[in-house]
PDB file of C-alpha atoms (C1' of nucleotides) in Angstrom:
ATOM      1  CA  MET A  15      11.307 -10.764  10.335  1.00 96.00           C
ATOM      2  CA  ASP A  16      12.408  -9.805   6.826  1.00 95.00           C
ATOM      3  CA  ASN A  17      13.449  -6.380   5.559  1.00 95.00           C
ATOM      4  CA  LYS A  18      10.059  -5.716   4.023  1.00 91.00           C
ATOM      5  CA  SER A  19       8.295  -6.233   7.358  1.00 94.00           C
ATOM      6  CA  ILE A  20      10.777  -4.064   9.212  1.00 96.00           C
ATOM      7  CA  ALA A  21      10.366  -1.301   6.649  1.00 94.00           C
ATOM      8  CA  GLY A  22       6.598  -1.672   6.861  1.00 93.00           C
ATOM      9  CA  ILE A  23       6.577  -1.085  10.594  1.00 95.00           C
ATOM     10  CA  LEU A  24       8.805   1.962  10.209  1.00 95.00           C
ATOM     11  CA  TYR A  25       6.557   3.397   7.497  1.00 93.00           C
ATOM     12  CA  GLU A  26       3.488   2.859   9.644  1.00 93.00           C
ATOM     13  CA  THR A  27       5.193   4.362  12.641  1.00 96.00           C
ATOM     14  CA  ALA A  28       6.023   7.435  10.569  1.00 94.00           C
ATOM     15  CA  ASP A  29       2.382   7.780   9.532  1.00 92.00           C
ATOM     16  CA  LEU A  30       1.200   7.432  13.108  1.00 94.00           C
ATOM     17  CA  MET A  31       3.798   9.896  14.375  1.00 95.00           C
ATOM     18  CA  GLU A  32       2.508  12.341  11.814  1.00 93.00           C
ATOM     19  CA  ILE A  33      -1.021  12.002  13.175  1.00 94.00           C
ATOM     20  CA  ASP A  34       0.464  12.378  16.640  1.00 94.00           C
ATOM     21  CA  GLY A  35       2.033  15.653  15.568  1.00 92.00           C
ATOM     22  CA  ALA A  36       5.642  14.601  16.025  1.00 93.00           C
ATOM     23  CA  ASP A  37       8.579  16.532  14.644  1.00 93.00           C
ATOM     24  CA  SER A  38       8.476  16.346  10.865  1.00 93.00           C
ATOM     25  CA  PHE A  39      12.205  15.773  10.471  1.00 94.00           C
ATOM     26  CA  ARG A  40      12.152  12.929  12.903  1.00 95.00           C
ATOM     27  CA  ILE A  41       9.274  11.442  10.918  1.00 95.00           C
ATOM     28  CA  ARG A  42      11.265  11.803   7.762  1.00 94.00           C
ATOM     29  CA  SER A  43      14.106   9.889   9.367  1.00 96.00           C
ATOM     30  CA  TYR A  44      11.810   6.936   9.942  1.00 95.00           C
ATOM     31  CA  ARG A  45      10.804   6.964   6.277  1.00 93.00           C
ATOM     32  CA  ASN A  46      14.398   7.315   5.140  1.00 93.00           C
ATOM     33  CA  ALA A  47      15.415   4.380   7.295  1.00 95.00           C
ATOM     34  CA  ALA A  48      12.510   2.303   5.974  1.00 94.00           C
ATOM     35  CA  GLU A  49      13.551   3.036   2.409  1.00 92.00           C
ATOM     36  CA  ALA A  50      17.170   2.193   3.108  1.00 93.00           C
ATOM     37  CA  ILE A  51      16.212  -1.093   4.731  1.00 95.00           C
ATOM     38  CA  GLU A  52      13.830  -2.003   1.932  1.00 91.00           C
ATOM     39  CA  ALA A  53      16.597  -1.475  -0.596  1.00 89.00           C
ATOM     40  CA  HIS A  54      19.325  -3.167   1.410  1.00 94.00           C
ATOM     41  CA  PRO A  55      20.670  -6.274  -0.330  1.00 94.00           C
ATOM     42  CA  GLN A  56      21.257  -8.234   2.873  1.00 96.00           C
ATOM     43  CA  GLN A  57      18.712  -9.235   5.494  1.00 97.00           C
ATOM     44  CA  ILE A  58      18.906  -6.914   8.489  1.00 98.00           C
ATOM     45  CA  SER A  59      18.068  -9.879  10.721  1.00 97.00           C
ATOM     46  CA  ASP A  60      21.353 -11.498   9.686  1.00 97.00           C
ATOM     47  CA  LEU A  61      23.299  -8.357  10.533  1.00 97.00           C
ATOM     48  CA  ILE A  62      21.898  -7.876  14.003  1.00 96.00           C
ATOM     49  CA  GLY A  63      24.705  -7.650  16.528  1.00 95.00           C
ATOM     50  CA  ASN A  64      26.994  -6.281  13.897  1.00 97.00           C
ATOM     51  CA  ASP A  65      26.468  -2.632  14.823  1.00 97.00           C
ATOM     52  CA  LYS A  66      29.244  -1.421  12.603  1.00 97.00           C
ATOM     53  CA  GLN A  67      27.698  -2.805   9.417  1.00 97.00           C
ATOM     54  CA  LEU A  68      24.237  -1.579  10.342  1.00 97.00           C
ATOM     55  CA  LEU A  69      25.453   1.931  11.117  1.00 97.00           C
ATOM     56  CA  ALA A  70      27.196   1.943   7.760  1.00 97.00           C
ATOM     57  CA  ILE A  71      23.802   1.922   6.050  1.00 96.00           C
ATOM     58  CA  SER A  72      22.974   5.491   5.144  1.00 93.00           C
ATOM     59  CA  GLY A  73      19.899   6.501   7.094  1.00 95.00           C
ATOM     60  CA  ILE A  74      20.590   4.208  10.041  1.00 97.00           C
ATOM     61  CA  GLY A  75      22.044   5.941  13.048  1.00 97.00           C
ATOM     62  CA  LYS A  76      22.259   5.296  16.726  1.00 97.00           C
ATOM     63  CA  GLY A  77      18.560   5.666  17.436  1.00 97.00           C
ATOM     64  CA  MET A  78      17.346   3.620  14.502  1.00 98.00           C
ATOM     65  CA  LEU A  79      19.815   0.891  15.420  1.00 98.00           C
ATOM     66  CA  GLN A  80      18.097   0.650  18.788  1.00 98.00           C
ATOM     67  CA  ASN A  81      14.738   0.430  17.011  1.00 98.00           C
ATOM     68  CA  LEU A  82      16.019  -2.390  14.815  1.00 98.00           C
ATOM     69  CA  LYS A  83      17.336  -4.313  17.804  1.00 98.00           C
ATOM     70  CA  GLU A  84      14.007  -3.910  19.529  1.00 98.00           C
ATOM     71  CA  MET A  85      12.032  -5.088  16.514  1.00 98.00           C
ATOM     72  CA  LEU A  86      14.176  -8.122  15.891  1.00 98.00           C
ATOM     73  CA  GLY A  87      14.599  -8.927  19.556  1.00 97.00           C
ATOM     74  CA  GLU A  88      11.039  -8.525  20.767  1.00 97.00           C
ATOM     75  CA  GLY A  89       9.184  -8.795  17.490  1.00 97.00           C
ATOM     76  CA  ARG A  90       7.646  -5.378  17.918  1.00 97.00           C
ATOM     77  CA  LEU A  91       8.387  -1.678  18.220  1.00 97.00           C
ATOM     78  CA  LYS A  92       7.009  -0.145  21.389  1.00 98.00           C
ATOM     79  CA  LEU A  93       6.512   3.264  19.820  1.00 97.00           C
ATOM     80  CA  HIS A  94       4.519   1.644  17.017  1.00 97.00           C
ATOM     81  CA  ALA A  95       2.393  -0.412  19.395  1.00 97.00           C
ATOM     82  CA  GLU A  96       1.680   2.543  21.650  1.00 97.00           C
ATOM     83  CA  LEU A  97       0.661   4.792  18.808  1.00 96.00           C
ATOM     84  CA  LEU A  98      -1.681   2.095  17.547  1.00 94.00           C
ATOM     85  CA  THR A  99      -3.314   2.008  20.972  1.00 94.00           C
ATOM     86  CA  LYS A 100      -3.535   5.756  21.161  1.00 94.00           C
ATOM     87  CA  TYR A 101      -5.077   6.065  17.712  1.00 94.00           C
ATOM     88  CA  ARG A 102      -6.747   3.602  15.326  1.00 94.00           C
ATOM     89  CA  PRO A 103      -5.376   1.328  12.607  1.00 93.00           C
ATOM     90  CA  SER A 104      -8.122   2.549  10.275  1.00 93.00           C
ATOM     91  CA  MET A 105      -6.428   5.943  10.235  1.00 95.00           C
ATOM     92  CA  LEU A 106      -3.630   4.443   8.180  1.00 93.00           C
ATOM     93  CA  GLN A 107      -6.197   3.705   5.509  1.00 93.00           C
ATOM     94  CA  LEU A 108      -7.604   7.224   5.738  1.00 95.00           C
ATOM     95  CA  LEU A 109      -4.123   8.556   5.075  1.00 94.00           C
ATOM     96  CA  LYS A 110      -4.294   6.986   1.627  1.00 92.00           C
ATOM     97  CA  VAL A 111      -7.245   9.134   0.630  1.00 94.00           C
ATOM     98  CA  GLN A 112      -5.934  11.971  -1.544  1.00 90.00           C
ATOM     99  CA  GLY A 113      -6.220  15.278   0.220  1.00 91.00           C
ATOM    100  CA  LEU A 114      -6.667  13.735   3.640  1.00 94.00           C
ATOM    101  CA  GLY A 115      -3.526  14.209   5.659  1.00 92.00           C
ATOM    102  CA  PRO A 116      -2.498  13.528   9.229  1.00 93.00           C
ATOM    103  CA  LYS A 117      -3.598  16.898  10.557  1.00 91.00           C
ATOM    104  CA  THR A 118      -7.092  16.598   9.153  1.00 95.00           C
ATOM    105  CA  ILE A 119      -7.424  13.017  10.358  1.00 96.00           C
ATOM    106  CA  ALA A 120      -6.342  14.084  13.824  1.00 94.00           C
ATOM    107  CA  LEU A 121      -8.773  16.993  13.657  1.00 95.00           C
ATOM    108  CA  ILE A 122     -11.699  14.763  12.741  1.00 96.00           C
ATOM    109  CA  TRP A 123     -10.712  12.301  15.428  1.00 95.00           C
ATOM    110  CA  SER A 124     -10.579  14.970  18.115  1.00 93.00           C
ATOM    111  CA  ALA A 125     -13.922  16.423  17.097  1.00 94.00           C
ATOM    112  CA  TYR A 126     -15.928  13.267  16.422  1.00 95.00           C
ATOM    113  CA  GLN A 127     -13.816  10.247  17.441  1.00 94.00           C
ATOM    114  CA  VAL A 128     -14.307   8.985  13.905  1.00 95.00           C
ATOM    115  CA  SER A 129     -11.373   7.269  12.244  1.00 94.00           C
ATOM    116  CA  ASP A 130     -12.587   5.155   9.358  1.00 94.00           C
ATOM    117  CA  LEU A 131     -13.527   5.674   5.743  1.00 95.00           C
ATOM    118  CA  GLU A 132     -17.233   5.080   6.146  1.00 95.00           C
ATOM    119  CA  GLY A 133     -17.488   7.322   9.186  1.00 95.00           C
ATOM    120  CA  VAL A 134     -15.687  10.193   7.515  1.00 96.00           C
ATOM    121  CA  GLU A 135     -17.863   9.801   4.445  1.00 96.00           C
ATOM    122  CA  SER A 136     -20.999  10.076   6.576  1.00 96.00           C
ATOM    123  CA  LEU A 137     -19.679  13.172   8.331  1.00 96.00           C
ATOM    124  CA  ALA A 138     -18.950  14.775   4.985  1.00 95.00           C
ATOM    125  CA  ARG A 139     -22.433  13.951   3.677  1.00 95.00           C
ATOM    126  CA  GLU A 140     -23.976  15.453   6.783  1.00 95.00           C
ATOM    127  CA  GLY A 141     -22.016  18.670   6.348  1.00 94.00           C
ATOM    128  CA  LYS A 142     -20.070  18.093   9.521  1.00 95.00           C
ATOM    129  CA  ILE A 143     -16.651  18.480   7.975  1.00 95.00           C
ATOM    130  CA  ARG A 144     -17.123  21.999   6.663  1.00 94.00           C
ATOM    131  CA  ILE A 145     -17.871  23.339  10.132  1.00 95.00           C
ATOM    132  CA  LEU A 146     -14.500  22.280  11.511  1.00 94.00           C
ATOM    133  CA  PRO A 147     -11.764  24.897  11.854  1.00 91.00           C
ATOM    134  CA  ARG A 148      -9.748  25.381   8.643  1.00 89.00           C
ATOM    135  CA  MET A 149     -12.207  23.247   6.668  1.00 93.00           C
ATOM    136  CA  GLY A 150     -14.864  24.491   4.320  1.00 92.00           C
ATOM    137  CA  GLU A 151     -17.400  23.484   1.741  1.00 92.00           C
ATOM    138  CA  LYS A 152     -14.746  23.006  -0.883  1.00 93.00           C
ATOM    139  CA  HIS A 153     -12.752  20.673   1.338  1.00 92.00           C
ATOM    140  CA  GLU A 154     -15.864  18.651   2.030  1.00 94.00           C
ATOM    141  CA  THR A 155     -16.755  18.243  -1.634  1.00 93.00           C
ATOM    142  CA  LYS A 156     -13.212  17.276  -2.548  1.00 93.00           C
ATOM    143  CA  LEU A 157     -13.132  14.803   0.308  1.00 95.00           C
ATOM    144  CA  LEU A 158     -16.256  13.017  -0.892  1.00 95.00           C
ATOM    145  CA  LYS A 159     -14.832  12.719  -4.377  1.00 93.00           C
ATOM    146  CA  ALA A 160     -11.505  11.499  -3.012  1.00 95.00           C
ATOM    147  CA  ILE A 161     -13.249   8.785  -0.997  1.00 95.00           C
ATOM    148  CA  GLU A 162     -15.111   7.718  -4.115  1.00 93.00           C
ATOM    149  CA  ASP A 163     -11.838   7.551  -6.066  1.00 91.00           C
ATOM    150  CA  TYR A 164     -10.167   5.631  -3.286  1.00 93.00           C
ATOM    151  CA  ARG A 165     -12.948   3.034  -3.240  1.00 92.00           C
ATOM    152  CA  ARG A 166     -12.640   2.600  -6.983  1.00 89.00           C
ATOM    153  CA  ILE A 167      -8.919   1.909  -6.920  1.00 88.00           C
ATOM    154  CA  ALA A 168      -8.381   0.276  -3.508  1.00 88.00           C
ATOM    155  CA  GLY A 169      -7.404  -3.359  -3.617  1.00 86.00           C
ATOM    156  CA  ARG A 170      -6.900  -3.162  -7.354  1.00 90.00           C
ATOM    157  CA  PHE A 171      -3.786  -3.173  -9.468  1.00 91.00           C
ATOM    158  CA  LEU A 172      -2.797  -1.087 -12.444  1.00 90.00           C
ATOM    159  CA  ILE A 173      -3.115  -3.036 -15.657  1.00 93.00           C
ATOM    160  CA  ASP A 174       0.594  -3.074 -16.484  1.00 92.00           C
ATOM    161  CA  VAL A 175       1.369  -4.534 -13.062  1.00 92.00           C
ATOM    162  CA  ALA A 176      -1.345  -7.155 -13.507  1.00 95.00           C
ATOM    163  CA  GLU A 177      -0.176  -7.924 -17.022  1.00 96.00           C
ATOM    164  CA  LYS A 178       3.365  -8.699 -15.920  1.00 95.00           C
ATOM    165  CA  GLN A 179       2.154 -10.890 -13.094  1.00 96.00           C
ATOM    166  CA  ALA A 180      -0.248 -12.731 -15.401  1.00 97.00           C
ATOM    167  CA  GLU A 181       2.433 -13.308 -17.992  1.00 97.00           C
ATOM    168  CA  LYS A 182       4.730 -14.889 -15.406  1.00 97.00           C
ATOM    169  CA  ILE A 183       1.987 -17.225 -14.271  1.00 97.00           C
ATOM    170  CA  ALA A 184       0.934 -18.099 -17.810  1.00 97.00           C
ATOM    171  CA  ASP A 185       4.556 -18.904 -18.666  1.00 96.00           C
ATOM    172  CA  HIS A 186       4.832 -21.175 -15.679  1.00 97.00           C
ATOM    173  CA  LEU A 187       1.683 -22.980 -16.807  1.00 96.00           C
ATOM    174  CA  ARG A 188       2.784 -23.297 -20.414  1.00 96.00           C
ATOM    175  CA  HIS A 189       6.032 -24.927 -19.371  1.00 96.00           C
ATOM    176  CA  TYR A 190       4.048 -27.904 -18.195  1.00 96.00           C
ATOM    177  CA  PRO A 191       3.638 -30.608 -20.825  1.00 95.00           C
ATOM    178  CA  GLY A 192      -0.002 -31.122 -21.655  1.00 94.00           C
ATOM    179  CA  VAL A 193      -0.872 -27.450 -21.367  1.00 96.00           C
ATOM    180  CA  GLU A 194      -1.761 -26.008 -24.750  1.00 96.00           C
ATOM    181  CA  LYS A 195      -3.038 -22.594 -23.794  1.00 95.00           C
ATOM    182  CA  ALA A 196      -2.878 -20.397 -20.737  1.00 96.00           C
ATOM    183  CA  THR A 197      -4.654 -17.099 -21.201  1.00 96.00           C
ATOM    184  CA  PRO A 198      -5.697 -14.330 -18.817  1.00 97.00           C
ATOM    185  CA  ALA A 199      -9.418 -13.504 -18.910  1.00 96.00           C
ATOM    186  CA  GLY A 200     -11.405 -11.120 -16.736  1.00 95.00           C
ATOM    187  CA  SER A 201     -10.927  -7.399 -16.563  1.00 94.00           C
ATOM    188  CA  LEU A 202      -7.298  -7.757 -17.618  1.00 95.00           C
ATOM    189  CA  ARG A 203      -8.416  -9.180 -20.965  1.00 96.00           C
ATOM    190  CA  ARG A 204     -11.006  -6.452 -21.248  1.00 95.00           C
ATOM    191  CA  GLY A 205      -8.243  -3.906 -20.927  1.00 94.00           C
ATOM    192  CA  ARG A 206      -9.586  -2.144 -17.870  1.00 91.00           C
ATOM    193  CA  GLU A 207      -7.156   0.338 -16.356  1.00 87.00           C
ATOM    194  CA  THR A 208      -7.188  -1.488 -13.038  1.00 89.00           C
ATOM    195  CA  VAL A 209      -7.664  -5.151 -12.251  1.00 93.00           C
ATOM    196  CA  GLY A 210      -8.993  -6.625  -9.019  1.00 92.00           C
ATOM    197  CA  ASP A 211      -7.742 -10.163  -9.456  1.00 93.00           C
ATOM    198  CA  LEU A 212      -6.416 -12.424 -12.163  1.00 96.00           C
ATOM    199  CA  ASP A 213      -8.455 -15.064 -13.952  1.00 96.00           C
ATOM    200  CA  ILE A 214      -6.330 -17.416 -15.976  1.00 96.00           C
ATOM    201  CA  LEU A 215      -7.850 -20.075 -18.197  1.00 97.00           C
ATOM    202  CA  VAL A 216      -5.896 -23.175 -19.078  1.00 96.00           C
ATOM    203  CA  THR A 217      -6.599 -25.933 -21.549  1.00 96.00           C
ATOM    204  CA  GLY A 218      -4.869 -28.916 -23.113  1.00 95.00           C
ATOM    205  CA  PRO A 219      -4.582 -32.663 -22.583  1.00 95.00           C
ATOM    206  CA  ALA A 220      -3.480 -32.091 -18.997  1.00 94.00           C
ATOM    207  CA  CYS A 221      -6.936 -30.749 -18.219  1.00 96.00           C
ATOM    208  CA  CYS A 222      -8.825 -33.722 -19.562  1.00 92.00           C
ATOM    209  CA  ASP A 223      -8.861 -36.298 -16.770  1.00 89.00           C
ATOM    210  CA  ASP A 224      -8.864 -36.243 -12.987  1.00 90.00           C
ATOM    211  CA  THR A 225      -5.382 -37.648 -12.448  1.00 93.00           C
ATOM    212  CA  GLU A 226      -3.794 -35.325 -14.965  1.00 94.00           C
ATOM    213  CA  ARG A 227      -5.561 -32.310 -13.480  1.00 96.00           C
ATOM    214  CA  GLN A 228      -4.293 -33.149 -10.009  1.00 95.00           C
ATOM    215  CA  LYS A 229      -0.749 -33.396 -11.313  1.00 95.00           C
ATOM    216  CA  LEU A 230      -1.112 -30.092 -13.109  1.00 96.00           C
ATOM    217  CA  ILE A 231      -2.361 -28.423  -9.945  1.00 96.00           C
ATOM    218  CA  ASP A 232       0.613 -29.873  -8.084  1.00 95.00           C
ATOM    219  CA  HIS A 233       2.771 -28.143 -10.646  1.00 96.00           C
ATOM    220  CA  ILE A 234       0.892 -24.865 -10.354  1.00 96.00           C
ATOM    221  CA  ILE A 235       1.491 -24.590  -6.630  1.00 95.00           C
ATOM    222  CA  LYS A 236       5.220 -24.607  -7.213  1.00 95.00           C
ATOM    223  CA  LEU A 237       4.838 -21.180  -8.792  1.00 95.00           C
ATOM    224  CA  PRO A 238       7.504 -18.837  -7.419  1.00 94.00           C
ATOM    225  CA  GLY A 239       5.989 -16.063  -5.325  1.00 93.00           C
ATOM    226  CA  LEU A 240       2.870 -17.994  -4.423  1.00 93.00           C
ATOM    227  CA  MET A 241       2.132 -17.067  -0.817  1.00 90.00           C
ATOM    228  CA  GLU A 242      -1.115 -18.769   0.121  1.00 89.00           C
ATOM    229  CA  ILE A 243      -3.497 -21.279  -1.384  1.00 91.00           C
ATOM    230  CA  ILE A 244      -7.010 -19.993  -0.858  1.00 91.00           C
ATOM    231  CA  ALA A 245      -8.908 -22.897  -2.386  1.00 89.00           C
ATOM    232  CA  ARG A 246      -7.991 -26.006  -4.284  1.00 93.00           C
ATOM    233  CA  GLY A 247     -10.599 -27.924  -6.226  1.00 91.00           C
ATOM    234  CA  GLU A 248     -10.587 -30.304  -9.179  1.00 91.00           C
ATOM    235  CA  ASN A 249     -10.956 -27.701 -11.877  1.00 94.00           C
ATOM    236  CA  LYS A 250      -9.932 -24.512 -10.187  1.00 94.00           C
ATOM    237  CA  ILE A 251      -7.288 -23.290  -7.823  1.00 94.00           C
ATOM    238  CA  SER A 252      -7.213 -19.900  -6.129  1.00 93.00           C
ATOM    239  CA  PHE A 253      -4.140 -18.445  -4.538  1.00 94.00           C
ATOM    240  CA  ARG A 254      -2.589 -15.219  -3.421  1.00 92.00           C
ATOM    241  CA  MET A 255       0.722 -13.983  -4.782  1.00 93.00           C
ATOM    242  CA  ARG A 256       3.412 -11.943  -3.079  1.00 88.00           C
ATOM    243  CA  GLY A 257       2.110  -8.409  -3.318  1.00 86.00           C
ATOM    244  CA  ASP A 258      -1.422  -9.560  -2.457  1.00 87.00           C
ATOM    245  CA  MET A 259      -2.761 -10.174  -5.922  1.00 93.00           C
ATOM    246  CA  GLN A 260      -5.356 -12.956  -5.958  1.00 93.00           C
ATOM    247  CA  VAL A 261      -5.335 -15.417  -8.848  1.00 95.00           C
ATOM    248  CA  ASP A 262      -7.878 -17.953 -10.051  1.00 95.00           C
ATOM    249  CA  VAL A 263      -6.631 -20.600 -12.461  1.00 96.00           C
ATOM    250  CA  ARG A 264      -9.310 -22.665 -14.193  1.00 96.00           C
ATOM    251  CA  LEU A 265      -8.596 -25.921 -15.981  1.00 96.00           C
ATOM    252  CA  LEU A 266     -10.851 -26.458 -18.954  1.00 95.00           C
ATOM    253  CA  ALA A 267     -11.458 -29.164 -21.500  1.00 93.00           C
ATOM    254  CA  PRO A 268     -10.645 -27.881 -25.013  1.00 93.00           C
ATOM    255  CA  ASP A 269     -14.262 -28.049 -26.170  1.00 91.00           C
ATOM    256  CA  SER A 270     -15.423 -25.671 -23.455  1.00 91.00           C
ATOM    257  CA  PHE A 271     -12.464 -23.316 -23.612  1.00 93.00           C
ATOM    258  CA  GLY A 272     -14.097 -20.862 -25.984  1.00 93.00           C
ATOM    259  CA  SER A 273     -17.318 -20.444 -24.071  1.00 92.00           C
ATOM    260  CA  ALA A 274     -15.398 -20.250 -20.802  1.00 93.00           C
ATOM    261  CA  MET A 275     -13.215 -17.531 -22.264  1.00 96.00           C
ATOM    262  CA  GLN A 276     -16.295 -15.597 -23.227  1.00 95.00           C
ATOM    263  CA  TYR A 277     -17.884 -16.058 -19.823  1.00 93.00           C
ATOM    264  CA  PHE A 278     -14.835 -15.319 -17.658  1.00 95.00           C
ATOM    265  CA  THR A 279     -13.822 -12.321 -19.697  1.00 94.00           C
ATOM    266  CA  GLY A 280     -17.151 -10.785 -18.764  1.00 88.00           C
ATOM    267  CA  SER A 281     -18.056  -8.304 -17.787  1.00 88.00           C
ATOM    268  CA  LYS A 282     -20.727  -9.608 -15.499  1.00 83.00           C
ATOM    269  CA  ALA A 283     -23.167  -7.143 -16.954  1.00 80.00           C
ATOM    270  CA  HIS A 284     -22.198  -8.206 -20.441  1.00 87.00           C
ATOM    271  CA  ASN A 285     -22.838 -11.840 -19.603  1.00 83.00           C
ATOM    272  CA  VAL A 286     -26.222 -11.022 -18.121  1.00 76.00           C
ATOM    273  CA  ALA A 287     -27.111  -9.119 -21.254  1.00 76.00           C
ATOM    274  CA  LEU A 288     -26.054 -12.051 -23.418  1.00 79.00           C
TER     275      LEU A 288
ATOM    276  C1'  DT B   8      25.087  22.102  16.140  1.00 66.01           C
ATOM    277  C1'  DG B   9      22.197  23.496  12.292  1.00 66.01           C
ATOM    278  C1'  DG B  10      19.824  21.824   8.294  1.00 66.01           C
ATOM    279  C1'  DC B  11      16.688  18.606   6.489  1.00 66.01           C
ATOM    280  C1'  DA B  12      12.631  20.478  -0.914  1.00 66.01           C
ATOM    281  C1'  DA B  13       9.720  23.136  -3.015  1.00 66.01           C
ATOM    282  C1'  DT B  14       5.207  24.419  -4.217  1.00 66.01           C
ATOM    283  C1'  DA B  15       0.075  24.481  -4.889  1.00 66.01           C
ATOM    284  C1'  DC B  16      -4.282  24.902  -2.706  1.00 66.01           C
ATOM    285  C1'  DT B  17      -7.678  26.505   0.785  1.00 66.01           C
ATOM    286  C1'  DG B  18      -9.725  29.288   4.422  1.00 66.01           C
TER     287       DG B  18
ATOM    288  C1'  DC C  12      -0.782  34.839   5.539  1.00 66.01           C
ATOM    289  C1'  DA C  13      -0.837  30.232   7.857  1.00 66.01           C
ATOM    290  C1'  DG C  14      -1.806  25.571   7.635  1.00 66.01           C
ATOM    291  C1'  DT C  15      -2.023  21.394   5.000  1.00 66.01           C
ATOM    292  C1'  DA C  16      -1.003  18.091   1.430  1.00 66.01           C
ATOM    293  C1'  DT C  17       1.752  16.320  -2.199  1.00 66.01           C
TER     294       DT C  17
ATOM    295  C1'  DG D  25      16.051  10.878  13.710  1.00 66.01           C
ATOM    296  C1'  DC D  26      20.392  11.304  10.592  1.00 66.01           C
ATOM    297  C1'  DC D  27      24.243  13.619   8.710  1.00 66.01           C
ATOM    298  C1'  DA D  28      28.097  16.790   7.588  1.00 66.01           C
TER     299       DA D  28
END
DNA sequence: TGGCAATACTG
DNA sequence: CAGTAT
DNA sequence: GCCA
């Protein structure tokens, strides 16, 4: 288990404790510890057993040390597992909706046993949120808008984040002999403020025959940070990068590069119109 | 053993 | 003012 | 929960 995973569990535990109504300072400690672990230069898993070094990390005390031992020893944190049984994983998603906090989520759960985005949206549409204690019409309206905003942004990346990722991938591609151009298309090329996934178009001699394409794809999968290959075909490979961004790379013969660029830049509606 | 950020919004 | 969210 |  790496530091990122450990921190992730601690963050989630903090969120769940908040829904559970735990002491806010104790919750903060979990977040502080998660942050400290995320930023720690060495792997916590390598330091296990070395209590002195672990306790030297600011934000890690006696109790958190026990939590770390439990996570690395048993692969899980009992508190985390129990809270997930008591409540619902979908509540963690609800927490990301602006204006929806742990208290309100717990309130909705206790009143309706509803814990997911769609369910809460329905309740709001039916006017069932405003009748809850402390809620009102204004809350309900804001909640509906917040859910709409969440849906628009969820699973997408801000353009500057996508741009940096795309540039790294394009560089990797261009370092391969026989690649002339590697250019991002899709919503990134259209300059949208958020991007769902990356579409990168490649052309050059390396794209022109079967053997060469296979060799190029073999090179592509060496890309640092590539976590999972989703699909590998003759002319296209899809993969997921660290950080969950999905990438499609398409290999194109030079004489179809222009039309492909047009098509894959989109938008879909624009293509239909054309 | 006490403190742990400060503030805006809503009912 | 109290509770909640950021 | 952690820290001074």
